[in-house]
Amino acid sequence: MIGKNSEQMRETRLVFYRDDVDRINDVLEEFLKLSGAKANILIDKEGHAVTQAGLTSSLNVDTLSALVAASFAATREMARLLGEEEFTILSHQGKNDHIQLTLIADRCILCTMFDDSTTVGMVRLYAAEASKKLHRIFDTIARRTEAPAGESIAADFGDQAESALDDVFGA
Amino acid sequence: MVQINFARKEVNCKIVYYGCGLSGKTTNLEVVHEKAPSDRKGELTSIATEGDRTLFFDFMPLDLGKVGGMSTKFQLYTVPGQVYYNATRKLVLQGADGVVFVADSQRSKLEENIESLKNLEENLRENGLDIRKIPLVIQYNKRDLPDAMPVEELDEKLNWYGCPTFEAVAIRGEGVFPTLKKLSAMVLAKLNKEYGVGSRKPARTESRAQAAKASSGEISTSDRPAPTRKPAAKLQRQSALETATATAAPPATERRKGAAQTERPARSEPARPPRRSPPPPRERDPLRTAARRRTPPPPPARSPETRRSGSGNAVFYAIYALLALVVIGVVYLLVSGKLNEWIANL
């Protein structure tokens, strides 16, 4: 069931509504509390951050997201060359800070930053639990057929886009 | 793949600069980084070799600001141009919402440009994207070099899809912003078409719908001519030239500097000298420009099956029926043994 929906999710783009992100945030906060990790960023496979939790204010989230996605994509190619479908967990160990990347629902990557106040085992254990919960949320998102009321692109998006482009690139 | 995030009130789009080695992709990004307003740009990150050749990609986020209440961001990437790095090129292209193809105008680089464009099409396909549907802009870079080919010739050799083209000297910052602005407008028009309600605004229904269609790159065989459909492309060009005859030409230097948009439809007949006619006037509305400048779409390419229609179909079925009758007759004769009899009589 999950696999089938994941396939569908891969094929379609994800639109994240407030309610979905609130539920995702709850899972990420709980994960941080249980594992003792410092911060979480959920990133889609294209390298755009979806949401974040914990101590992320000092991080350059945009650049980190792009690099994480690229790193994961490169690793997937390595896996393929080895005959594996995908490596679902990646770890980067530093002197003080470490990163664990967990593939979620074959569509997003959960980037968890932690230090020596916790252990890799704890992070991995609770990441697996969080992953299952996020999986279920993503399945719900993938099945959604209608946008919640009040959450759509504004009617004057096109007009505003023109003037925004003029502002940045010159008229 | 555009990410729309209503919780963060963000729209994120991925734009990729593609092209052969040393065509100026990283230079484009450096110029954008240097000239974009400081409050709109993020850090420029390069994963490059010691020799400053791109190893994986260059990346910079560009914030367009609030558009329709959503913070609209472009993530700009370049790919490594060297042939050797095709695997990484393919990875960077994953989920792209728009592509700037940076072509090196030098004659000696023509083959590399063609190879790179073919490679782009193939890599897009392997990522589940269609080059005819994705917003695509071609930039003819290095226009200042003595070996630079005429734009008309480059159009014929490279602009197989009839997409907007721009002249540039990226190292001097010329033509960089117009290129990116056009592609950004195309990406946002596509987004607006797919998710927005702007196209339903009664006062502007027609122009916006057309702009979205043309700009979006969702044109397939109807708006962008297929590579092999040169006659259609030729007609397009002629039509554009005829339209342009009545308008006044901007100074040549303006075009050169990329100050004026030099978007043009695909051309296919370089041997025929271009008519001395001025280009169409510059249009200020980037989201509607493409619709106006694009000439009437060529008829969609049809497969042999779909081409059989009307009277063609009737003839086709009649031949089939005749053949069936002959086969039935022969079988009947064989079964009844009359064929042997008839052959013996002969």
Short mmCIF file of C-alpha atoms in Angstrom, two decimals:
data_model
loop_
_atom_site.label_atom_id
_atom_site.label_comp_id
_atom_site.label_asym_id
_atom_site.label_seq_id
_atom_site.Cartn_x
_atom_site.Cartn_y
_atom_site.Cartn_z
CA MET A 1 0.00 0.00 0.00
CA ILE A 2 2.68 2.42 1.06
CA GLY A 3 4.85 1.47 -1.86
CA LYS A 4 2.09 2.08 -4.34
CA ASN A 5 1.31 5.47 -2.92
CA SER A 6 4.98 6.37 -2.84
CA GLU A 7 5.16 5.59 -6.53
CA GLN A 8 2.21 7.87 -7.14
CA MET A 9 3.83 10.56 -5.02
CA ARG A 10 7.00 10.37 -7.06
CA GLU A 11 5.02 10.98 -10.19
CA THR A 12 3.10 13.97 -8.92
CA ARG A 13 4.37 17.17 -7.45
CA LEU A 14 3.75 17.84 -3.80
CA VAL A 15 1.81 20.80 -2.59
CA PHE A 16 2.15 21.23 1.14
CA TYR A 17 -0.84 22.70 2.93
CA ARG A 18 -0.77 24.20 6.42
CA ASP A 19 -2.55 21.30 8.03
CA ASP A 20 -0.11 18.77 6.54
CA VAL A 21 2.92 20.77 7.61
CA ASP A 22 1.52 21.15 11.14
CA ARG A 23 1.25 17.39 11.41
CA ILE A 24 4.76 16.95 9.99
CA ASN A 25 6.08 19.51 12.50
CA ASP A 26 4.52 17.57 15.37
CA VAL A 27 6.38 14.44 14.27
CA LEU A 28 9.67 16.31 13.88
CA GLU A 29 9.36 17.97 17.31
CA GLU A 30 8.60 14.65 18.96
CA PHE A 31 11.56 13.06 17.19
CA LEU A 32 13.90 15.79 18.45
CA LYS A 33 12.59 15.42 21.99
CA LEU A 34 13.03 11.66 22.07
CA SER A 35 16.35 11.42 20.25
CA GLY A 36 18.10 14.43 21.76
CA ALA A 37 19.05 15.71 18.28
CA LYS A 38 19.49 19.44 17.67
CA ALA A 39 17.57 20.14 14.53
CA ASN A 40 15.57 18.63 11.71
CA ILE A 41 15.01 19.85 8.19
CA LEU A 42 12.65 18.05 5.87
CA ILE A 43 13.80 18.53 2.28
CA ASP A 44 12.18 17.42 -0.95
CA LYS A 45 14.23 15.56 -3.51
CA GLU A 46 14.64 18.69 -5.64
CA GLY A 47 16.45 20.39 -2.77
CA HIS A 48 13.70 22.68 -1.48
CA ALA A 49 13.14 22.76 2.28
CA VAL A 50 9.64 21.73 3.29
CA THR A 51 9.78 22.50 6.99
CA GLN A 52 12.22 22.60 9.87
CA ALA A 53 12.30 22.08 13.63
CA GLY A 54 14.79 22.77 16.41
CA LEU A 55 17.84 25.02 16.27
CA THR A 56 17.91 26.00 12.62
CA SER A 57 18.15 29.79 12.89
CA SER A 58 21.93 29.79 12.45
CA LEU A 59 21.80 27.50 9.43
CA ASN A 60 21.71 28.48 5.77
CA VAL A 61 18.72 26.27 5.13
CA ASP A 62 18.44 26.93 1.38
CA THR A 63 22.02 25.98 0.60
CA LEU A 64 22.02 23.08 3.03
CA SER A 65 18.86 21.72 1.42
CA ALA A 66 20.34 21.94 -2.07
CA LEU A 67 23.51 20.17 -0.97
CA VAL A 68 21.65 17.46 0.94
CA ALA A 69 19.44 16.70 -2.06
CA ALA A 70 22.45 16.60 -4.38
CA SER A 71 24.35 14.39 -1.99
CA PHE A 72 21.42 12.02 -1.74
CA ALA A 73 20.98 11.96 -5.49
CA ALA A 74 24.65 11.14 -5.98
CA THR A 75 24.43 8.37 -3.40
CA ARG A 76 21.41 6.92 -5.15
CA GLU A 77 23.45 6.66 -8.32
CA MET A 78 26.22 4.93 -6.37
CA ALA A 79 23.65 2.48 -4.99
CA ARG A 80 22.38 1.81 -8.47
CA LEU A 81 25.90 1.05 -9.69
CA LEU A 82 26.23 -1.45 -6.85
CA GLY A 83 22.92 -3.07 -7.74
CA GLU A 84 21.06 -1.55 -4.78
CA GLU A 85 17.82 0.29 -5.36
CA GLU A 86 18.62 3.05 -2.92
CA PHE A 87 20.58 3.76 0.26
CA THR A 88 17.87 4.94 2.61
CA ILE A 89 20.12 6.27 5.36
CA LEU A 90 23.28 8.36 5.08
CA SER A 91 25.48 9.52 7.93
CA HIS A 92 28.12 12.22 8.00
CA GLN A 93 30.28 12.26 11.08
CA GLY A 94 32.15 15.38 12.15
CA LYS A 95 34.26 16.26 15.18
CA ASN A 96 31.39 17.72 17.13
CA ASP A 97 28.38 17.79 14.88
CA HIS A 98 26.94 15.04 12.79
CA ILE A 99 24.24 14.70 10.18
CA GLN A 100 21.97 11.81 9.42
CA LEU A 101 19.90 11.79 6.24
CA THR A 102 16.86 9.53 6.07
CA LEU A 103 14.83 8.97 2.95
CA ILE A 104 11.10 9.40 3.62
CA ALA A 105 8.42 7.95 1.40
CA ASP A 106 10.84 8.02 -1.52
CA ARG A 107 10.03 11.68 -1.93
CA CYS A 108 11.65 13.68 0.88
CA ILE A 109 14.83 13.57 2.90
CA LEU A 110 14.87 14.12 6.64
CA CYS A 111 18.11 15.84 7.59
CA THR A 112 18.83 15.47 11.30
CA MET A 113 21.67 17.38 12.95
CA PHE A 114 22.95 16.18 16.28
CA ASP A 115 26.03 16.37 18.48
CA ASP A 116 27.71 14.21 21.10
CA SER A 117 24.96 14.82 23.65
CA THR A 118 23.17 11.90 22.01
CA THR A 119 24.22 8.84 20.03
CA VAL A 120 23.91 7.67 16.46
CA GLY A 121 21.88 4.70 17.70
CA MET A 122 19.29 6.89 19.41
CA VAL A 123 18.95 9.11 16.36
CA ARG A 124 18.64 6.12 14.06
CA LEU A 125 16.08 4.39 16.28
CA TYR A 126 13.75 7.37 16.57
CA ALA A 127 14.35 8.38 12.94
CA ALA A 128 12.93 5.03 11.90
CA GLU A 129 9.80 5.68 13.98
CA ALA A 130 9.44 9.23 12.68
CA SER A 131 9.92 7.92 9.16
CA LYS A 132 6.92 5.59 9.49
CA LYS A 133 4.73 8.40 10.81
CA LEU A 134 5.84 10.76 8.05
CA HIS A 135 5.19 8.03 5.54
CA ARG A 136 1.57 7.86 6.64
CA ILE A 137 1.21 11.65 6.44
CA PHE A 138 2.67 11.68 2.93
CA ASP A 139 0.25 8.97 1.88
CA THR A 140 -2.59 11.20 3.02
CA ILE A 141 -1.10 14.12 1.09
CA ALA A 142 -0.77 12.00 -2.03
CA ARG A 143 -4.40 10.93 -1.82
CA ARG A 144 -5.67 14.46 -1.40
CA THR A 145 -7.69 15.56 -4.38
CA GLU A 146 -8.94 18.97 -3.29
CA ALA A 147 -7.13 21.93 -1.83
CA PRO A 148 -8.27 23.16 1.59
CA ALA A 149 -10.36 26.32 1.45
CA GLY A 150 -8.32 29.49 1.17
CA GLU A 151 -5.12 27.75 0.16
CA SER A 152 -4.53 28.39 -3.50
CA ILE A 153 -2.39 30.62 -5.66
CA ALA A 154 -3.79 34.17 -5.60
CA ALA A 155 -5.79 35.45 -8.54
CA ASP A 156 -3.35 38.27 -9.19
CA PHE A 157 -0.26 36.02 -9.07
CA GLY A 158 0.52 36.65 -12.74
CA ASP A 159 0.35 40.44 -12.44
CA GLN A 160 2.42 40.48 -9.28
CA ALA A 161 4.97 38.16 -10.84
CA GLU A 162 5.52 40.67 -13.62
CA SER A 163 6.27 43.53 -11.28
CA ALA A 164 8.41 41.31 -9.03
CA LEU A 165 10.50 40.30 -12.05
CA ASP A 166 10.85 43.96 -13.02
CA ASP A 167 12.00 44.77 -9.48
CA VAL A 168 14.74 42.18 -9.47
CA PHE A 169 15.87 42.14 -13.09
CA GLY A 170 14.96 45.67 -14.16
CA ALA A 171 12.07 46.73 -16.39
CA MET B 1 9.37 20.46 -9.87
CA VAL B 2 7.77 23.50 -8.30
CA GLN B 3 7.21 23.14 -4.59
CA ILE B 4 4.23 25.09 -3.27
CA ASN B 5 4.29 25.35 0.48
CA PHE B 6 1.27 27.08 1.98
CA ALA B 7 2.56 26.63 5.51
CA ARG B 8 5.75 28.57 4.79
CA LYS B 9 3.93 30.68 2.18
CA GLU B 10 6.63 29.80 -0.31
CA VAL B 11 6.89 28.86 -3.95
CA ASN B 12 10.21 27.26 -4.89
CA CYS B 13 11.30 26.77 -8.48
CA LYS B 14 14.44 25.12 -9.81
CA ILE B 15 16.24 26.67 -12.77
CA VAL B 16 19.21 24.95 -14.37
CA TYR B 17 21.89 26.48 -16.59
CA TYR B 18 22.95 23.84 -19.09
CA GLY B 19 25.50 23.87 -21.90
CA CYS B 20 28.82 22.56 -23.09
CA GLY B 21 32.08 23.02 -21.19
CA LEU B 22 33.31 26.62 -20.83
CA SER B 23 30.19 28.08 -22.45
CA GLY B 24 29.70 30.51 -19.54
CA LYS B 25 27.14 28.88 -17.24
CA THR B 26 29.01 29.64 -14.04
CA THR B 27 29.77 33.14 -15.31
CA ASN B 28 26.04 33.71 -15.77
CA LEU B 29 25.43 32.72 -12.17
CA GLU B 30 28.29 34.88 -10.94
CA VAL B 31 26.86 37.88 -12.74
CA VAL B 32 23.40 37.24 -11.28
CA HIS B 33 25.00 36.96 -7.86
CA GLU B 34 26.97 40.15 -8.35
CA LYS B 35 24.17 42.27 -9.75
CA ALA B 36 21.05 41.02 -7.99
CA PRO B 37 19.82 43.22 -5.15
CA SER B 38 21.59 42.15 -1.97
CA ASP B 39 18.38 41.47 -0.06
CA ARG B 40 17.19 39.09 -2.77
CA LYS B 41 20.17 36.81 -3.26
CA GLY B 42 21.64 34.03 -1.19
CA GLU B 43 25.14 32.70 -1.07
CA LEU B 44 26.74 31.40 -4.27
CA THR B 45 27.98 27.90 -3.60
CA SER B 46 30.29 26.18 -6.06
CA ILE B 47 31.38 22.59 -6.00
CA ALA B 48 34.31 23.00 -8.34
CA THR B 49 37.73 21.56 -9.01
CA GLU B 50 40.89 23.40 -8.07
CA GLY B 51 41.06 24.65 -11.61
CA ASP B 52 37.67 26.32 -11.11
CA ARG B 53 35.87 23.91 -13.40
CA THR B 54 32.45 22.92 -12.09
CA LEU B 55 32.64 19.45 -10.57
CA PHE B 56 29.06 18.95 -9.43
CA PHE B 57 27.12 22.21 -9.60
CA ASP B 58 27.01 25.87 -8.65
CA PHE B 59 24.02 26.97 -6.66
CA MET B 60 22.45 30.20 -5.55
CA PRO B 61 18.99 31.02 -4.27
CA LEU B 62 17.27 34.12 -5.62
CA ASP B 63 14.27 35.56 -3.83
CA LEU B 64 11.76 37.29 -6.04
CA GLY B 65 9.86 38.60 -3.02
CA LYS B 66 6.17 38.27 -2.27
CA VAL B 67 4.11 37.30 -5.28
CA GLY B 68 0.44 36.81 -4.64
CA GLY B 69 1.17 36.54 -0.92
CA MET B 70 3.74 33.78 -1.48
CA SER B 71 7.47 34.25 -1.08
CA THR B 72 8.68 33.17 -4.53
CA LYS B 73 12.17 31.75 -4.75
CA PHE B 74 14.30 30.49 -7.59
CA GLN B 75 17.05 28.01 -6.92
CA LEU B 76 19.62 28.54 -9.67
CA TYR B 77 21.92 25.66 -10.56
CA THR B 78 24.59 25.10 -13.17
CA VAL B 79 25.73 21.73 -14.39
CA PRO B 80 29.29 20.64 -15.14
CA GLY B 81 29.70 21.06 -18.88
CA GLN B 82 32.45 18.56 -19.49
CA VAL B 83 31.34 15.40 -21.29
CA TYR B 84 32.88 13.22 -18.57
CA TYR B 85 30.43 14.45 -15.93
CA ASN B 86 27.20 13.34 -17.55
CA ALA B 87 26.05 11.38 -14.49
CA THR B 88 26.23 14.47 -12.28
CA ARG B 89 24.64 16.60 -15.00
CA LYS B 90 21.68 14.27 -15.01
CA LEU B 91 21.36 14.48 -11.24
CA VAL B 92 21.33 18.27 -11.22
CA LEU B 93 18.67 18.30 -13.91
CA GLN B 94 16.34 16.23 -11.75
CA GLY B 95 13.14 18.13 -10.98
CA ALA B 96 14.13 21.20 -13.02
CA ASP B 97 11.32 23.69 -13.69
CA GLY B 98 13.15 25.60 -16.40
CA VAL B 99 16.40 25.42 -18.34
CA VAL B 100 18.70 28.10 -19.74
CA PHE B 101 20.82 26.55 -22.47
CA VAL B 102 24.04 28.58 -22.67
CA ALA B 103 25.53 28.15 -26.12
CA ASP B 104 29.04 29.22 -27.03
CA SER B 105 28.67 31.35 -30.17
CA GLN B 106 32.08 30.43 -31.56
CA ARG B 107 32.03 28.43 -34.78
CA SER B 108 34.60 26.03 -33.38
CA LYS B 109 32.16 25.15 -30.57
CA LEU B 110 29.16 24.42 -32.76
CA GLU B 111 29.49 20.65 -32.61
CA GLU B 112 29.88 20.76 -28.83
CA ASN B 113 26.77 22.92 -28.56
CA ILE B 114 24.77 20.49 -30.67
CA GLU B 115 26.01 17.52 -28.64
CA SER B 116 25.17 19.29 -25.41
CA LEU B 117 21.66 20.16 -26.59
CA LYS B 118 21.06 16.55 -27.58
CA ASN B 119 22.44 15.50 -24.23
CA LEU B 120 20.03 17.91 -22.51
CA GLU B 121 17.08 16.37 -24.30
CA GLU B 122 18.22 12.87 -23.39
CA ASN B 123 18.90 13.69 -19.75
CA LEU B 124 15.58 15.47 -19.40
CA ARG B 125 13.86 12.43 -20.86
CA GLU B 126 15.64 10.16 -18.41
CA ASN B 127 14.37 12.41 -15.62
CA GLY B 128 10.83 12.10 -16.95
CA LEU B 129 10.80 15.59 -18.48
CA ASP B 130 10.06 16.61 -22.04
CA ILE B 131 12.24 19.29 -23.59
CA ARG B 132 9.23 20.48 -25.60
CA LYS B 133 7.19 21.04 -22.46
CA ILE B 134 9.69 22.44 -20.03
CA PRO B 135 10.30 26.22 -20.18
CA LEU B 136 13.52 26.58 -22.18
CA VAL B 137 15.53 29.63 -23.22
CA ILE B 138 18.71 29.63 -25.31
CA GLN B 139 21.44 32.16 -24.66
CA TYR B 140 24.00 32.76 -27.39
CA ASN B 141 26.97 33.72 -25.26
CA LYS B 142 30.37 35.16 -26.18
CA ARG B 143 28.96 37.40 -28.89
CA ASP B 144 32.06 39.59 -28.62
CA LEU B 145 34.46 36.95 -29.93
CA PRO B 146 35.68 37.25 -33.53
CA ASP B 147 34.75 33.66 -34.34
CA ALA B 148 31.13 34.15 -33.21
CA MET B 149 28.61 32.76 -35.68
CA PRO B 150 25.78 35.00 -36.90
CA VAL B 151 22.68 34.69 -34.75
CA GLU B 152 20.61 33.58 -37.75
CA GLU B 153 22.94 30.66 -38.32
CA LEU B 154 22.93 29.72 -34.64
CA ASP B 155 19.15 29.84 -34.72
CA GLU B 156 19.10 27.41 -37.56
CA LYS B 157 21.63 25.05 -36.05
CA LEU B 158 20.49 25.11 -32.43
CA ASN B 159 17.01 26.47 -31.95
CA TRP B 160 15.20 23.28 -32.90
CA TYR B 161 12.37 23.97 -30.52
CA GLY B 162 11.59 27.55 -31.46
CA CYS B 163 12.28 28.81 -27.96
CA PRO B 164 13.23 32.37 -27.02
CA THR B 165 16.89 33.24 -27.63
CA PHE B 166 19.10 35.96 -26.24
CA GLU B 167 22.50 37.31 -27.19
CA ALA B 168 24.95 37.74 -24.36
CA VAL B 169 28.47 38.57 -23.35
CA ALA B 170 28.14 37.07 -19.90
CA ILE B 171 31.64 37.99 -18.81
CA ARG B 172 30.63 41.65 -19.16
CA GLY B 173 27.22 40.99 -17.66
CA GLU B 174 25.42 41.67 -20.94
CA GLY B 175 22.31 39.67 -21.70
CA VAL B 176 22.41 37.73 -18.44
CA PHE B 177 19.41 39.33 -16.74
CA PRO B 178 17.15 39.41 -19.82
CA THR B 179 17.75 35.67 -20.26
CA LEU B 180 16.93 34.81 -16.67
CA LYS B 181 14.01 37.22 -16.57
CA LYS B 182 12.42 35.60 -19.59
CA LEU B 183 12.85 32.10 -18.25
CA SER B 184 11.55 33.12 -14.82
CA ALA B 185 8.48 34.63 -16.47
CA MET B 186 7.91 31.40 -18.41
CA VAL B 187 8.24 29.27 -15.28
CA LEU B 188 5.85 31.47 -13.29
CA ALA B 189 3.39 31.60 -16.18
CA LYS B 190 3.35 27.82 -16.24
CA LEU B 191 2.84 27.71 -12.49
CA ASN B 192 0.06 30.27 -12.73
CA LYS B 193 -1.59 28.28 -15.46
CA GLU B 194 -1.49 25.05 -13.50
CA TYR B 195 -2.31 26.32 -10.04
CA GLY B 196 -3.50 29.91 -10.25
CA VAL B 197 -6.84 31.42 -10.95
CA GLY B 198 -5.40 34.47 -12.71
CA SER B 199 -6.16 33.06 -16.12
CA ARG B 200 -9.84 33.06 -15.24
CA LYS B 201 -9.91 36.79 -14.69
CA PRO B 202 -12.61 37.92 -17.13
CA ALA B 203 -10.93 41.17 -18.20
CA ARG B 204 -7.73 39.48 -19.34
CA THR B 205 -8.76 35.96 -19.98
CA GLU B 206 -7.52 35.66 -23.52
CA SER B 207 -4.12 37.28 -23.28
CA ARG B 208 -3.17 35.56 -20.06
CA ALA B 209 -4.29 32.17 -21.21
CA GLN B 210 -2.29 32.57 -24.39
CA ALA B 211 0.72 33.85 -22.50
CA ALA B 212 0.58 30.99 -20.09
CA LYS B 213 0.34 28.53 -22.91
CA ALA B 214 3.17 29.98 -24.93
CA SER B 215 5.41 30.81 -22.01
CA SER B 216 4.84 27.60 -20.21
CA GLY B 217 6.59 25.54 -22.77
CA GLU B 218 3.56 23.29 -22.70
CA ILE B 219 3.57 23.57 -26.37
CA SER B 220 4.63 20.24 -27.58
CA THR B 221 4.15 19.96 -31.29
CA SER B 222 1.72 22.80 -31.53
CA ASP B 223 3.81 25.76 -30.42
CA ARG B 224 7.38 24.61 -30.82
CA PRO B 225 8.26 23.16 -34.18
CA ALA B 226 9.75 19.71 -34.11
CA PRO B 227 13.39 19.55 -35.15
CA THR B 228 12.59 18.03 -38.48
CA ARG B 229 9.71 20.31 -39.36
CA LYS B 230 11.85 22.92 -41.04
CA PRO B 231 9.23 24.14 -43.53
CA ALA B 232 6.93 25.05 -40.65
CA ALA B 233 9.74 26.86 -38.90
CA LYS B 234 10.46 28.74 -42.09
CA LEU B 235 6.87 29.87 -42.35
CA GLN B 236 7.03 30.97 -38.74
CA ARG B 237 10.06 33.08 -39.39
CA GLN B 238 8.59 34.63 -42.51
CA SER B 239 5.41 35.48 -40.74
CA ALA B 240 7.34 37.10 -37.92
CA LEU B 241 9.37 39.11 -40.39
CA GLU B 242 6.27 40.26 -42.19
CA THR B 243 4.74 41.36 -38.92
CA ALA B 244 7.89 43.16 -38.02
CA THR B 245 8.15 45.15 -41.24
CA ALA B 246 5.89 47.85 -39.97
CA THR B 247 7.77 48.53 -36.76
CA ALA B 248 10.80 50.64 -36.02
CA ALA B 249 14.16 49.01 -35.29
CA PRO B 250 16.08 49.67 -32.10
CA PRO B 251 19.77 50.48 -32.53
CA ALA B 252 21.93 47.43 -33.23
CA THR B 253 24.04 48.12 -30.16
CA GLU B 254 21.01 47.79 -27.95
CA ARG B 255 20.38 44.27 -29.16
CA ARG B 256 24.02 43.45 -28.79
CA LYS B 257 24.08 44.49 -25.19
CA GLY B 258 21.12 42.38 -24.40
CA ALA B 259 19.30 45.51 -23.25
CA ALA B 260 16.52 44.66 -25.62
CA GLN B 261 15.04 41.23 -25.69
CA THR B 262 16.19 39.47 -28.81
CA GLU B 263 13.72 36.67 -28.64
CA ARG B 264 12.99 35.25 -32.03
CA PRO B 265 11.23 32.27 -33.45
CA ALA B 266 13.12 29.36 -34.92
CA ARG B 267 14.62 29.87 -38.31
CA SER B 268 15.47 27.22 -40.74
CA GLU B 269 16.62 28.77 -44.00
CA PRO B 270 19.97 30.43 -43.54
CA ALA B 271 20.70 30.32 -47.26
CA ARG B 272 17.86 32.71 -47.93
CA PRO B 273 19.05 36.22 -47.08
CA PRO B 274 16.97 37.64 -44.27
CA ARG B 275 14.70 40.45 -45.26
CA ARG B 276 15.88 43.80 -44.05
CA SER B 277 13.12 44.37 -41.60
CA PRO B 278 13.24 45.62 -38.07
CA PRO B 279 12.44 43.29 -35.18
CA PRO B 280 9.11 43.61 -33.38
CA PRO B 281 8.96 46.30 -30.71
CA ARG B 282 9.99 45.36 -27.22
CA GLU B 283 7.11 44.33 -25.04
CA ARG B 284 7.12 45.12 -21.37
CA ASP B 285 4.90 42.34 -20.19
CA PRO B 286 7.08 39.26 -19.81
CA LEU B 287 4.20 36.97 -19.02
CA ARG B 288 2.41 37.89 -22.19
CA THR B 289 5.32 38.54 -24.48
CA ALA B 290 5.80 34.98 -25.59
CA ALA B 291 2.23 34.62 -26.67
CA ARG B 292 2.44 37.69 -28.83
CA ARG B 293 5.78 36.96 -30.36
CA ARG B 294 5.18 33.41 -31.09
CA THR B 295 3.79 33.03 -34.54
CA PRO B 296 0.80 30.81 -35.22
CA PRO B 297 1.64 27.29 -34.19
CA PRO B 298 2.51 24.79 -36.86
CA PRO B 299 0.14 21.87 -37.20
CA PRO B 300 0.99 19.19 -34.67
CA ALA B 301 3.29 16.43 -35.85
CA ARG B 302 1.19 13.40 -36.49
CA SER B 303 2.04 9.79 -36.60
CA PRO B 304 1.33 7.83 -39.78
CA GLU B 305 -1.76 6.36 -38.14
CA THR B 306 -3.30 9.67 -37.25
CA ARG B 307 -2.52 11.07 -40.67
CA ARG B 308 -4.89 8.57 -42.25
CA SER B 309 -8.16 10.39 -41.99
CA GLY B 310 -11.18 11.39 -44.10
CA SER B 311 -11.02 10.14 -47.67
CA GLY B 312 -7.59 8.59 -46.97
CA ASN B 313 -9.25 6.29 -44.45
CA ALA B 314 -11.93 5.16 -46.94
CA VAL B 315 -9.33 4.14 -49.55
CA PHE B 316 -7.35 2.37 -46.88
CA TYR B 317 -10.31 0.31 -45.69
CA ALA B 318 -11.39 -0.48 -49.27
CA ILE B 319 -7.97 -1.98 -50.03
CA TYR B 320 -8.19 -4.03 -46.87
CA ALA B 321 -11.66 -5.29 -47.78
CA LEU B 322 -10.49 -6.24 -51.29
CA LEU B 323 -7.51 -8.16 -49.93
CA ALA B 324 -9.74 -9.96 -47.45
CA LEU B 325 -12.11 -11.02 -50.25
CA VAL B 326 -9.20 -12.39 -52.33
CA VAL B 327 -7.89 -14.36 -49.32
CA ILE B 328 -11.33 -15.77 -48.55
CA GLY B 329 -11.74 -16.78 -52.21
CA VAL B 330 -8.39 -18.59 -52.31
CA VAL B 331 -9.13 -20.41 -49.06
CA TYR B 332 -12.54 -21.48 -50.37
CA LEU B 333 -11.02 -22.81 -53.57
CA LEU B 334 -8.35 -24.69 -51.62
CA VAL B 335 -10.87 -26.25 -49.27
CA SER B 336 -13.27 -27.27 -52.00
CA GLY B 337 -10.44 -28.68 -54.12
CA LYS B 338 -11.51 -26.58 -57.05
CA LEU B 339 -8.21 -24.77 -57.20
CA ASN B 340 -6.32 -27.98 -58.06
CA GLU B 341 -8.92 -28.71 -60.70
CA TRP B 342 -8.59 -25.23 -62.17
CA ILE B 343 -4.77 -25.43 -62.18
CA ALA B 344 -4.90 -28.88 -63.82
CA ASN B 345 -7.22 -27.44 -66.51
CA LEU B 346 -4.70 -24.74 -67.19
#
